[in-house]
mmCIF file of C-alpha atoms in Angstrom:
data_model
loop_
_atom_site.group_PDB
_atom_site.id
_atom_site.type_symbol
_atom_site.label_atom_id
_atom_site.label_comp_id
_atom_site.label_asym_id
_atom_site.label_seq_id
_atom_site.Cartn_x
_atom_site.Cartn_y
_atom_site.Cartn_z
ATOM 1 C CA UNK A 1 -60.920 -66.054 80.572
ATOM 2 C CA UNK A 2 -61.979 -66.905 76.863
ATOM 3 C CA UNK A 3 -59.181 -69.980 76.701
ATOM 4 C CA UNK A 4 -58.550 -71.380 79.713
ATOM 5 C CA UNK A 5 -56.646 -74.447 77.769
ATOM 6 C CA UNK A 6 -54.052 -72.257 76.082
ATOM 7 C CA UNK A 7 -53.571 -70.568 79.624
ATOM 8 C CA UNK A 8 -53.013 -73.842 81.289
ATOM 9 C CA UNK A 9 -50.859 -74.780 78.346
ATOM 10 C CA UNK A 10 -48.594 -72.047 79.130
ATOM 11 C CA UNK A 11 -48.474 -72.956 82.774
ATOM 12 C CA UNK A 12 -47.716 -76.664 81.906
ATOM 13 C CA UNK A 13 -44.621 -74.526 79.800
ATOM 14 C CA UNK A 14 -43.498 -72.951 82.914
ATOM 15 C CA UNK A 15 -43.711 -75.526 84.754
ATOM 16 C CA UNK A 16 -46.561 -74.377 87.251
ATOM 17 C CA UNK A 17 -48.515 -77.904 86.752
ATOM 18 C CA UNK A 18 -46.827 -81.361 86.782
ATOM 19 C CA UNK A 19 -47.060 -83.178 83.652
ATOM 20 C CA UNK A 20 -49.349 -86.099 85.251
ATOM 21 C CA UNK A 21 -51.847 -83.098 86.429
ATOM 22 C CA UNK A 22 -51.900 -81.398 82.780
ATOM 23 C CA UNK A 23 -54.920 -83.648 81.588
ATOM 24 C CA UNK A 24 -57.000 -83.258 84.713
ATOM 25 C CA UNK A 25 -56.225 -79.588 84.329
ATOM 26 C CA UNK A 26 -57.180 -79.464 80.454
ATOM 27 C CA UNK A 27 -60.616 -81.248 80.965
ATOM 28 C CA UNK A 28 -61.553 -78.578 83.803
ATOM 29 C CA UNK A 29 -60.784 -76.033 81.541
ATOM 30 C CA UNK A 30 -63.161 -77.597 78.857
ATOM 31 C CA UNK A 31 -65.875 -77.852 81.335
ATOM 32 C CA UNK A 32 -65.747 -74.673 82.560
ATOM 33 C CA UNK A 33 -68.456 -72.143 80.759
ATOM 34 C CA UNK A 34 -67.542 -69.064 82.605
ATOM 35 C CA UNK A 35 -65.808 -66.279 80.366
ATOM 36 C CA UNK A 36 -66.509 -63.710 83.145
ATOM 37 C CA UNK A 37 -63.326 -62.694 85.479
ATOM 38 C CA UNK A 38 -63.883 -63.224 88.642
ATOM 39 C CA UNK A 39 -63.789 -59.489 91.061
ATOM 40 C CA UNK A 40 -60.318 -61.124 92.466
ATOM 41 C CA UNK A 41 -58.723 -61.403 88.672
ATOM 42 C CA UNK A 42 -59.854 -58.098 88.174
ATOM 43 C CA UNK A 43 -58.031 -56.707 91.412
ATOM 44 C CA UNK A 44 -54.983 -58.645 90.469
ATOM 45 C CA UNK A 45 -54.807 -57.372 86.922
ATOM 46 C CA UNK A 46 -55.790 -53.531 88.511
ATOM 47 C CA UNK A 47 -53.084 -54.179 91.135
ATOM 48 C CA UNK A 48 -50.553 -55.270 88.616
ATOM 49 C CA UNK A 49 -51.149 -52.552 85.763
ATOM 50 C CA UNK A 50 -51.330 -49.747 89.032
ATOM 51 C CA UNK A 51 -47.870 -51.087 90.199
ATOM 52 C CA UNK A 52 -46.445 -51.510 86.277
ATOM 53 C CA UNK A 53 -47.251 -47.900 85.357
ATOM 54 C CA UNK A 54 -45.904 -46.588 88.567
ATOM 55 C CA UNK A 55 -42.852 -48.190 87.763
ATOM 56 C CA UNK A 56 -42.694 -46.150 84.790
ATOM 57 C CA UNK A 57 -43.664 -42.638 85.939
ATOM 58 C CA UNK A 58 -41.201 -42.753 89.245
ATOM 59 C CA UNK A 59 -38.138 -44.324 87.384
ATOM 60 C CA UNK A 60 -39.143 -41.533 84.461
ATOM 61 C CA UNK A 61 -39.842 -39.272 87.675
ATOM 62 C CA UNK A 62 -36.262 -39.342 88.908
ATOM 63 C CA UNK A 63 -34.769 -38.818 85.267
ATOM 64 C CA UNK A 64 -36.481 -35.404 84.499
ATOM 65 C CA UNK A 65 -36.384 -34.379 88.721
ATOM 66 C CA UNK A 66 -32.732 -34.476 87.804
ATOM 67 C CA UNK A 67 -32.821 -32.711 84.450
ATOM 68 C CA UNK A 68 -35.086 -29.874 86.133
ATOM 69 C CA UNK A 69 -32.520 -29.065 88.892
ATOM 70 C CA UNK A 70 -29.146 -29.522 86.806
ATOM 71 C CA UNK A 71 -28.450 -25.948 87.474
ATOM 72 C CA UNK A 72 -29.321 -25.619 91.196
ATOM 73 C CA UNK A 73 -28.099 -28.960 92.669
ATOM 74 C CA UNK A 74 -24.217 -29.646 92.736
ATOM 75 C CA UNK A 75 -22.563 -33.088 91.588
ATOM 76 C CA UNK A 76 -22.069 -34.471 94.469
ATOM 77 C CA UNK A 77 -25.696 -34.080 95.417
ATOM 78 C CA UNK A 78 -27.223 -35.586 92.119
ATOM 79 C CA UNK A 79 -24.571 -38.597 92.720
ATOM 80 C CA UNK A 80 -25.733 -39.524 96.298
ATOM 81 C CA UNK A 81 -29.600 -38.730 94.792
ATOM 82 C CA UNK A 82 -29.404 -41.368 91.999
ATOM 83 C CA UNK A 83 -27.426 -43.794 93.740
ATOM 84 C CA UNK A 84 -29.359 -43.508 96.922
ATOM 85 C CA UNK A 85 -32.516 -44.279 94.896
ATOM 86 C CA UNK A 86 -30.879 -47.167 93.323
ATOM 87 C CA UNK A 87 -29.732 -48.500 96.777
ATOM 88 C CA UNK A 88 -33.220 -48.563 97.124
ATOM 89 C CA UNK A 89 -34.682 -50.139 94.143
ATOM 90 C CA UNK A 90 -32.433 -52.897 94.638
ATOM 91 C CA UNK A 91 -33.331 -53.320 98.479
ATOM 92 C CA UNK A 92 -36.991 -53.013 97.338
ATOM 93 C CA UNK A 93 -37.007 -55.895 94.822
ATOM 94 C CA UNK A 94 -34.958 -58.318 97.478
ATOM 95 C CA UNK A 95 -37.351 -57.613 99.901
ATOM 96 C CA UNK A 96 -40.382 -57.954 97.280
ATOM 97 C CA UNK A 97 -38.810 -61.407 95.700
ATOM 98 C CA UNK A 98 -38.433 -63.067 98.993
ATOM 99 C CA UNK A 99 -42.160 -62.360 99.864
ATOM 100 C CA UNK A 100 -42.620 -63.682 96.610
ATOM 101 C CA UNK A 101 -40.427 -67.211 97.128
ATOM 102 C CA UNK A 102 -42.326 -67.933 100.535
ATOM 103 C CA UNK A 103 -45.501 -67.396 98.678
ATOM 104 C CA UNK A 104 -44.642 -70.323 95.875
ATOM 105 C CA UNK A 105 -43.258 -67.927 93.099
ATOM 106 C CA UNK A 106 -40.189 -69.355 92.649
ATOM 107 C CA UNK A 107 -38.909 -68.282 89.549
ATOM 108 C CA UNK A 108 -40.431 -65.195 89.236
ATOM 109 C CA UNK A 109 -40.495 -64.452 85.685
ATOM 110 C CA UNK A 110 -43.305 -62.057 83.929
ATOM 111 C CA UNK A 111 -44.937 -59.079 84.640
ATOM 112 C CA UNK A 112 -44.863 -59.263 88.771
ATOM 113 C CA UNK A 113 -44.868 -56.600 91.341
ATOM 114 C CA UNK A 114 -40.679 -57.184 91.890
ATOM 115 C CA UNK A 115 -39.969 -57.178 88.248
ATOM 116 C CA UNK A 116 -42.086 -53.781 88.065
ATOM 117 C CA UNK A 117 -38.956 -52.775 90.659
ATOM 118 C CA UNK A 118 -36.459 -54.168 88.866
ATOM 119 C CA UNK A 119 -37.595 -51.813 85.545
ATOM 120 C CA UNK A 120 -37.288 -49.096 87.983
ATOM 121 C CA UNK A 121 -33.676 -49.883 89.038
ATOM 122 C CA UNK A 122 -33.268 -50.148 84.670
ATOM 123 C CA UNK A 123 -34.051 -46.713 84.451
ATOM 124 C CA UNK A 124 -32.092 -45.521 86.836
ATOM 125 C CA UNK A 125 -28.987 -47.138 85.831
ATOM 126 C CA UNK A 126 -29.638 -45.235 82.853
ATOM 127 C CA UNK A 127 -29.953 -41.702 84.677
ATOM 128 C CA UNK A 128 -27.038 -42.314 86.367
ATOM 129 C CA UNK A 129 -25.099 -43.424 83.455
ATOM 130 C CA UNK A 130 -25.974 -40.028 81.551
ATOM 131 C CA UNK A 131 -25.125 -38.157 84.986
ATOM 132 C CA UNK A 132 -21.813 -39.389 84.373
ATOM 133 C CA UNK A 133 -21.004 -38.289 81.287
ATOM 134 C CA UNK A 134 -22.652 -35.285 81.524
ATOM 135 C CA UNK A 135 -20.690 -34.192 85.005
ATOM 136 C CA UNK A 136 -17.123 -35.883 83.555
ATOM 137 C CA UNK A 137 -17.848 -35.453 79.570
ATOM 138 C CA UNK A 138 -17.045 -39.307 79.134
ATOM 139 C CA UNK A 139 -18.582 -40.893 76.430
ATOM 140 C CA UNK A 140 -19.168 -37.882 73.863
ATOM 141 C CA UNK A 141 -20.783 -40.066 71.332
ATOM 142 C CA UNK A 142 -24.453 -40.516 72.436
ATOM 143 C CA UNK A 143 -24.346 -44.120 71.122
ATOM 144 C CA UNK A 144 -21.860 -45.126 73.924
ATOM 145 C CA UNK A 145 -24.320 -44.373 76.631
ATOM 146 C CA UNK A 146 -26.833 -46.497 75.192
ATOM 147 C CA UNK A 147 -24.909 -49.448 74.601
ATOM 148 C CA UNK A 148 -23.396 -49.384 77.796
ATOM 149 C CA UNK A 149 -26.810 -48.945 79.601
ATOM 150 C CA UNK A 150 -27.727 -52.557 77.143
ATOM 151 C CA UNK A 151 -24.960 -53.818 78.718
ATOM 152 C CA UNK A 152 -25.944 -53.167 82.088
ATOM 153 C CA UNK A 153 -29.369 -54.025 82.136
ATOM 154 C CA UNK A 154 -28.530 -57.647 80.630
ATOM 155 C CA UNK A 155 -28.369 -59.006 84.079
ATOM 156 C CA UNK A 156 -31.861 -57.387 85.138
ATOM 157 C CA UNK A 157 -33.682 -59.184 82.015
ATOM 158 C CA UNK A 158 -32.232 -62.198 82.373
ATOM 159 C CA UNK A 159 -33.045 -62.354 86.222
ATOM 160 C CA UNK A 160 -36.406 -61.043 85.508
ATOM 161 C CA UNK A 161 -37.353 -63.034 82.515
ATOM 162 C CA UNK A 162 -40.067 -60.083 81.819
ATOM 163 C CA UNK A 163 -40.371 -59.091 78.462
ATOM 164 C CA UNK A 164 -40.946 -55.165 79.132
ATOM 165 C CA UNK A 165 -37.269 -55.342 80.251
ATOM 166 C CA UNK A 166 -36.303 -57.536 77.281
ATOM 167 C CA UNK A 167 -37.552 -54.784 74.650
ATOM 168 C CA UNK A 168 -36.013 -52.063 76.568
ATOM 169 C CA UNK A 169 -32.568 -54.294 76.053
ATOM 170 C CA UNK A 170 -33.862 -54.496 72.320
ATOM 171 C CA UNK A 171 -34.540 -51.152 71.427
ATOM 172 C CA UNK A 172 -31.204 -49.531 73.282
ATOM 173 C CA UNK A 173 -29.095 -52.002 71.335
ATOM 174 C CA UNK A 174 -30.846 -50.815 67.967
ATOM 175 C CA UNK A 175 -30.375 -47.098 69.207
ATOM 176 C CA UNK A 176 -27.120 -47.749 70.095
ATOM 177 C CA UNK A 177 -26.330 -48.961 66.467
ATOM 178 C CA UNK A 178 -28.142 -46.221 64.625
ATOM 179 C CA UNK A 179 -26.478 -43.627 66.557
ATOM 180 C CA UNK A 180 -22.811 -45.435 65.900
ATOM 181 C CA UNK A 181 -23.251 -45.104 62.272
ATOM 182 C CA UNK A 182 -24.749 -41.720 62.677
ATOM 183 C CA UNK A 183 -21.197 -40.945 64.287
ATOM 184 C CA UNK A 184 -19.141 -42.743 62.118
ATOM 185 C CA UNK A 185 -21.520 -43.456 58.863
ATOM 186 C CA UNK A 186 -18.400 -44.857 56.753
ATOM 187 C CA UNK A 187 -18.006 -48.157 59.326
ATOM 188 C CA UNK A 188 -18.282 -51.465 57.414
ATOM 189 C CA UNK A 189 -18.816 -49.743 53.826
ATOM 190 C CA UNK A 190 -16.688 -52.721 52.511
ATOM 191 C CA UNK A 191 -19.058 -55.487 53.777
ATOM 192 C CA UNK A 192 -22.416 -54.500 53.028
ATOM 193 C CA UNK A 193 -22.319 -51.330 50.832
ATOM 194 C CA UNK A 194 -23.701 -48.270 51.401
ATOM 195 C CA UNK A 195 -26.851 -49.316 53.458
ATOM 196 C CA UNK A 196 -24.788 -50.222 56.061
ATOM 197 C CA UNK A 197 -26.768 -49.525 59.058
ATOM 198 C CA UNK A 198 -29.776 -51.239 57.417
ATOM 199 C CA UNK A 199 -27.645 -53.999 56.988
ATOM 200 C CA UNK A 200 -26.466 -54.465 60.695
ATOM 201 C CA UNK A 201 -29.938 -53.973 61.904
ATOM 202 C CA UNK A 202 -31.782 -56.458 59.723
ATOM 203 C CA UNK A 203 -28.769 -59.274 60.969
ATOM 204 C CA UNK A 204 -28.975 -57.937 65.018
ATOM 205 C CA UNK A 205 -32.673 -57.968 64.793
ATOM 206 C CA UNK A 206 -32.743 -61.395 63.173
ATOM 207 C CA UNK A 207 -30.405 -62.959 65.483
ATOM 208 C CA UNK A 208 -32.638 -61.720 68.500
ATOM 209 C CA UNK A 209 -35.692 -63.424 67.424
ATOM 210 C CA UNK A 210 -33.591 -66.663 66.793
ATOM 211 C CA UNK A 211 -32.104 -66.579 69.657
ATOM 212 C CA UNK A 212 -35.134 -65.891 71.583
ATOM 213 C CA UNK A 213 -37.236 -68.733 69.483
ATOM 214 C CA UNK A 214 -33.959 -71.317 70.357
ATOM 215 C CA UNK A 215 -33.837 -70.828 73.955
ATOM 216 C CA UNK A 216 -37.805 -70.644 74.413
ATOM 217 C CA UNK A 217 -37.692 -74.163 72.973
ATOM 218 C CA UNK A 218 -39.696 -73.218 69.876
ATOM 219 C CA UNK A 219 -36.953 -75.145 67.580
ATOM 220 C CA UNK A 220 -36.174 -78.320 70.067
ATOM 221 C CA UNK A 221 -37.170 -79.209 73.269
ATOM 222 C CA UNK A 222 -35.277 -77.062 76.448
ATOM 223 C CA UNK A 223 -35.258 -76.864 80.097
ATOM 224 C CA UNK A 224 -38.789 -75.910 81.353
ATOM 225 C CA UNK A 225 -37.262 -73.091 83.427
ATOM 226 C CA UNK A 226 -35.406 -71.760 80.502
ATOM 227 C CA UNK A 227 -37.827 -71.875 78.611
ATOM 228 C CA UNK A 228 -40.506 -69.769 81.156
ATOM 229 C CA UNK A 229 -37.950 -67.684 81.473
ATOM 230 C CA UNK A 230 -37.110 -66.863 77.808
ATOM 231 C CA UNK A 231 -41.313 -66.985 77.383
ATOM 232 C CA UNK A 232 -41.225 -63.937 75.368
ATOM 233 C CA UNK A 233 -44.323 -63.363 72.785
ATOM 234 C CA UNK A 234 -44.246 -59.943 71.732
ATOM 235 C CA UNK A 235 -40.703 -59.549 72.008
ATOM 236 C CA UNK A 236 -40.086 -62.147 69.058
ATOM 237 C CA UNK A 237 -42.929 -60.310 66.632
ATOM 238 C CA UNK A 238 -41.524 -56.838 67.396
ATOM 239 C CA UNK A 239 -37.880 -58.561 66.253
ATOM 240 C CA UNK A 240 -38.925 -60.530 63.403
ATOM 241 C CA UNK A 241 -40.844 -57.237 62.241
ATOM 242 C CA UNK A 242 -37.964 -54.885 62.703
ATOM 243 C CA UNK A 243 -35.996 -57.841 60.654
ATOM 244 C CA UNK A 244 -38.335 -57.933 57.874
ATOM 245 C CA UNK A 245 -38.540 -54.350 57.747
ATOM 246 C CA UNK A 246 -35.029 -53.623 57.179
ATOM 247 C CA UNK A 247 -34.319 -56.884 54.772
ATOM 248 C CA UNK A 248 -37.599 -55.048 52.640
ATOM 249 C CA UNK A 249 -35.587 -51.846 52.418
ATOM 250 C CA UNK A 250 -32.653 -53.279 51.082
ATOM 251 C CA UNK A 251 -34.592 -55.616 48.436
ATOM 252 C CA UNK A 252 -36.291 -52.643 47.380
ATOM 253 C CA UNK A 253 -33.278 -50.627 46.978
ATOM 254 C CA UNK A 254 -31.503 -53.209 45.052
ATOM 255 C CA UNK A 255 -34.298 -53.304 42.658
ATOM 256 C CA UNK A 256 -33.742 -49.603 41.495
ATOM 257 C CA UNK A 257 -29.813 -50.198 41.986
ATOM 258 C CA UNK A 258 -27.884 -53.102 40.421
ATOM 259 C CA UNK A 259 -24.992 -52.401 42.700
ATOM 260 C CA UNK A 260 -26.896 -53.864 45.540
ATOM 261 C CA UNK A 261 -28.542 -56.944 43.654
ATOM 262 C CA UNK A 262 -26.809 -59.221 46.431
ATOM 263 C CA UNK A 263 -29.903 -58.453 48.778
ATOM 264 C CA UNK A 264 -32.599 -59.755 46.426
ATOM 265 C CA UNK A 265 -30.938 -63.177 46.658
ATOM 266 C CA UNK A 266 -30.719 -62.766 50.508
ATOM 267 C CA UNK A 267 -34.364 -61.650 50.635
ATOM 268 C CA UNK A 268 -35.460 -64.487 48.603
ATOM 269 C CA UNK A 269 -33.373 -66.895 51.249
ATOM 270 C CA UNK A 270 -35.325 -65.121 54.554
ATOM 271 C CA UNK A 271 -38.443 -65.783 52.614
ATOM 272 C CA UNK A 272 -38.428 -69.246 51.610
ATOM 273 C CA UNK A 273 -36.785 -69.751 54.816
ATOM 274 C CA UNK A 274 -39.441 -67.966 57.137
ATOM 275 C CA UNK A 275 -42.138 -69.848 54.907
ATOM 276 C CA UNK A 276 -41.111 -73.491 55.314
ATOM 277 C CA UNK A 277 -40.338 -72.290 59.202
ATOM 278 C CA UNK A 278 -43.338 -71.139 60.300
ATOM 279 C CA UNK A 279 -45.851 -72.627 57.960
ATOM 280 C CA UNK A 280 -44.499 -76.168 58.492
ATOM 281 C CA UNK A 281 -43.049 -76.373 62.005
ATOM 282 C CA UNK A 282 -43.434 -73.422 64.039
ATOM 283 C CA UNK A 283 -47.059 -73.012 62.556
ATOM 284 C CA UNK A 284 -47.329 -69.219 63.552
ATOM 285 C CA UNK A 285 -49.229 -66.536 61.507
ATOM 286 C CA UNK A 286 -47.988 -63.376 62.373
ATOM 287 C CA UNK A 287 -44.207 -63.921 60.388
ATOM 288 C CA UNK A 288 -46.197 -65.607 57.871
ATOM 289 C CA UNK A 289 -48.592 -62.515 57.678
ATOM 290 C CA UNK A 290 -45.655 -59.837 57.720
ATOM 291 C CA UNK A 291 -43.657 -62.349 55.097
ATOM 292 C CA UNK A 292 -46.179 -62.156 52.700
ATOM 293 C CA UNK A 293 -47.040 -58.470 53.026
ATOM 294 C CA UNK A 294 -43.486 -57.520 52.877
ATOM 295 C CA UNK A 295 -43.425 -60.283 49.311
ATOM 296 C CA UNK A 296 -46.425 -58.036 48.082
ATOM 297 C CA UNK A 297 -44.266 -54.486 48.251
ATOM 298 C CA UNK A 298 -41.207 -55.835 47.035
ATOM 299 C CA UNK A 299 -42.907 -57.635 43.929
ATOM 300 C CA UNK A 300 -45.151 -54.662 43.526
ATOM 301 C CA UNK A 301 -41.863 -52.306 43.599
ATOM 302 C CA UNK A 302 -40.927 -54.661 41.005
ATOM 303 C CA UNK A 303 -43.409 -53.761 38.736
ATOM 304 C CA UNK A 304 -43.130 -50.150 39.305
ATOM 305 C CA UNK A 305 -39.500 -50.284 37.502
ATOM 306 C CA UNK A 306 -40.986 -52.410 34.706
ATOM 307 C CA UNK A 307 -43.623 -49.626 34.343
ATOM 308 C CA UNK A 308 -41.364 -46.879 34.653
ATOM 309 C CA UNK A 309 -38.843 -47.718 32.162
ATOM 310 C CA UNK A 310 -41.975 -49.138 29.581
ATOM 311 C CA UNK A 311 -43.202 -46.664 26.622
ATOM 312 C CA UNK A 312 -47.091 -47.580 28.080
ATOM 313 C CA UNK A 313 -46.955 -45.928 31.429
ATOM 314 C CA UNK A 314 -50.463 -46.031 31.403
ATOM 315 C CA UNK A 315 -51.518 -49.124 30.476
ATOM 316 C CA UNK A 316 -48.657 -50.772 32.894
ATOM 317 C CA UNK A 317 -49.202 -48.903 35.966
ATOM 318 C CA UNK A 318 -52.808 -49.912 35.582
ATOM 319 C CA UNK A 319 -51.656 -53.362 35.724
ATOM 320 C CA UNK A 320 -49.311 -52.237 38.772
ATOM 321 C CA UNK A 321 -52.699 -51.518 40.229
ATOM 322 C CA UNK A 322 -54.394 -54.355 39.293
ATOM 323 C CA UNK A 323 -51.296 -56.419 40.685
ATOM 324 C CA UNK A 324 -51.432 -54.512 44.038
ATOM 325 C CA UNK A 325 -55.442 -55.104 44.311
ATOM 326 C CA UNK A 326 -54.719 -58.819 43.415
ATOM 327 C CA UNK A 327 -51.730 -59.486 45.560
ATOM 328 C CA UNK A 328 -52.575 -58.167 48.746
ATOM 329 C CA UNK A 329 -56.294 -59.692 48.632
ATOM 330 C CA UNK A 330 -54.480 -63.169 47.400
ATOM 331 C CA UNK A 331 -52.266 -63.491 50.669
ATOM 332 C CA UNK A 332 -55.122 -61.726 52.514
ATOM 333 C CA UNK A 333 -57.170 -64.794 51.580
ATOM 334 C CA UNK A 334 -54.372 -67.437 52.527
ATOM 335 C CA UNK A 335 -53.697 -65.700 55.320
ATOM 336 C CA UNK A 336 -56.777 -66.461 56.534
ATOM 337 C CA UNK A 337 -56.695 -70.068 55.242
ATOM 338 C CA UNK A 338 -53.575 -70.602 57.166
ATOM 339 C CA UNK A 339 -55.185 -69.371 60.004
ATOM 340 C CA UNK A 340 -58.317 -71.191 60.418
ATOM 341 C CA UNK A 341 -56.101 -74.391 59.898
ATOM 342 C CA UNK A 342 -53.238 -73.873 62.605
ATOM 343 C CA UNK A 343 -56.169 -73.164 65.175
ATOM 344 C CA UNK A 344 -57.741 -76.505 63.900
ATOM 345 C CA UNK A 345 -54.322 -78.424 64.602
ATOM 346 C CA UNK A 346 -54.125 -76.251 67.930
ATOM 347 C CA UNK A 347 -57.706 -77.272 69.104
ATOM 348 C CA UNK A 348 -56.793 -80.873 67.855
ATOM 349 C CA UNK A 349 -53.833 -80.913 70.023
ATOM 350 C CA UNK A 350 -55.455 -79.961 73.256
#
């Protein structure tokens, strides 16, 4: 393990050591030399990745075994199939979380052999909810299935805590929305214009990672079981990225269109904002590093429309290069700065 101290860190988060244990723990850690895993860390991790990825091909299994025979088997014996198998999944993970609870997991959050069940069950909730519409033709719009099948996994993720389960949430509620506006592309015109369904994603995608960061206890201090449980990583990058993604469309766009100018100011706002967030308090690099990069194509884009409408194309769009060239190796460079100093205060901390 190449840092054992931000390991036991994160178990002193989840509450796995006591807080009068964590310096004992943290000056073991610095002793130790080893960055070798042990042959029993290697058969856990094995054992774990084996049981994750089977989770994935059987629940993905039982999906396409019931496309394939559509034709051949009736209704009623594709509704006792799926619901049989969920019967199943569910007795499975009771039986697999209650070996768990005798063995000291209590909480059982993370990527564990019962959770890896409880992404099966996910998926098929999700066969079974297409069966149904398919057999009874409810829910012709596409984007109903996948909001409903959001809806019913909430429970799972939340029980869970597993963040494989939290993105498959994530990305059925942004499918959901795409396909809504797909099906009815004139909804909400009035409030945000005619990018719409950029609009809607950029605020649903923003309020995940918010909500996420809140109840992690990233902004104030929160229950350490909440906050294990909530102990989500990837799930606020891929969030804050989809975010900054769609706010750098609609900046961009309201550049070459003065119709939309109200998203520069908002853009501007989720900048400053995200800078004095996570350079100041939250001290994390990645929004910093996507922040800046996104800063760097919208300025840049801004220069292309200077160019464009100039009588020198050539002399400004070799500026435009020269901008591009300077720009990106300028927050390259502080990138880098920034990082060397928030693993300084990290090291200093431990």
């Amino acid at each position: 393990m190449k840092n054992l101290k931000s390991t036991v860190l994160r178990w002193f988060e989840q509450g796995l050591i006591a807080e009068d244990c964590l310096p004992k723990a943290l000056v073991t850690a610095q002793e130790s030399q080893t960055n070798i895993a042990t042959a029993i860390q290697w058969s856990a991790l094995i054992s774990l990745l084996l049981n994750w990825l089977g989770g994935l091909l059987l629940g993905s299994g039982i999906v396409f075994f019931v496309a394939a025979n559509w034709q051949t088997m009736g209704a009623f014996a594709r509704f006792a199939l799926v619901e049989i198998l969920l019967l199943c999944s569910i007795t499975a993970y009771v039986i697999v979380r209650r070996r768990a609870i005798r063995a000291g997991d209590h909480h059982g959050f993370g990527f564990t052999s019962a959770n890896a069940i409880l992404l099966i069950s996910a998926l098929i909730i999700g066969s079974l909810l297409a069966l149904v519409g398919q057999t009874y033709q409810t829910g012709a719009d596409p984007w109903q299935l996948f909001a409903i099948w959001s809806l019913f996994i909430l429970p799972l993720a939340f029980v869970s805590g597993n963040e494989l389960l939290w993105l498959l949430l994530a990305g059925l509620v942004n499918l959901a929305l795409v396909l809504y506006f797909q099906t009815f592309p004139g909804s909400m015109e009035l409030l945000f214009g005619s990018s719409t369904m950029v609009a809607v994603l950029f605020a649903l995608n923003l309020c995940l990672h918010l909500a996420c960061c809140l109840l992690n206890g990233r902004f104030f201090t929160t229950d350490l079981v909440l906050k294990a449980r909530f102990n989500l990583p990837l799930f606020q990058q891929l969030t804050i990225l989809a975010a900054l993604a769609a706010i750098t469309m609609l900046s961009i766009e309201a550049l070459f269109d003065e119709a939309t100018g109200l998203w520069l100011i908002v853009y501007t706002a989720v900048i400053c904002l995200g800078y004095l967030l996570y350079n100041h308090k939250l001290k994390d690099i990645f929004p910093l590093a996507i922040g800046g990069y996104s800063l760097v194509t919208v300025v840049n884009c801004l220069f292309i429309r200077v160019a464009v409408e100039s009588s020198d194309l050539v002399s400004m769009f070799f500026l435009v290069g020269f901008s591009i060239i300077g720009s990106t190796t300028g927050i390259t460079l502080w990138l880098k700065q920034r990082h060397k100093a928030f693993s300084k205060g990290a090291q200093a901390s431990c």
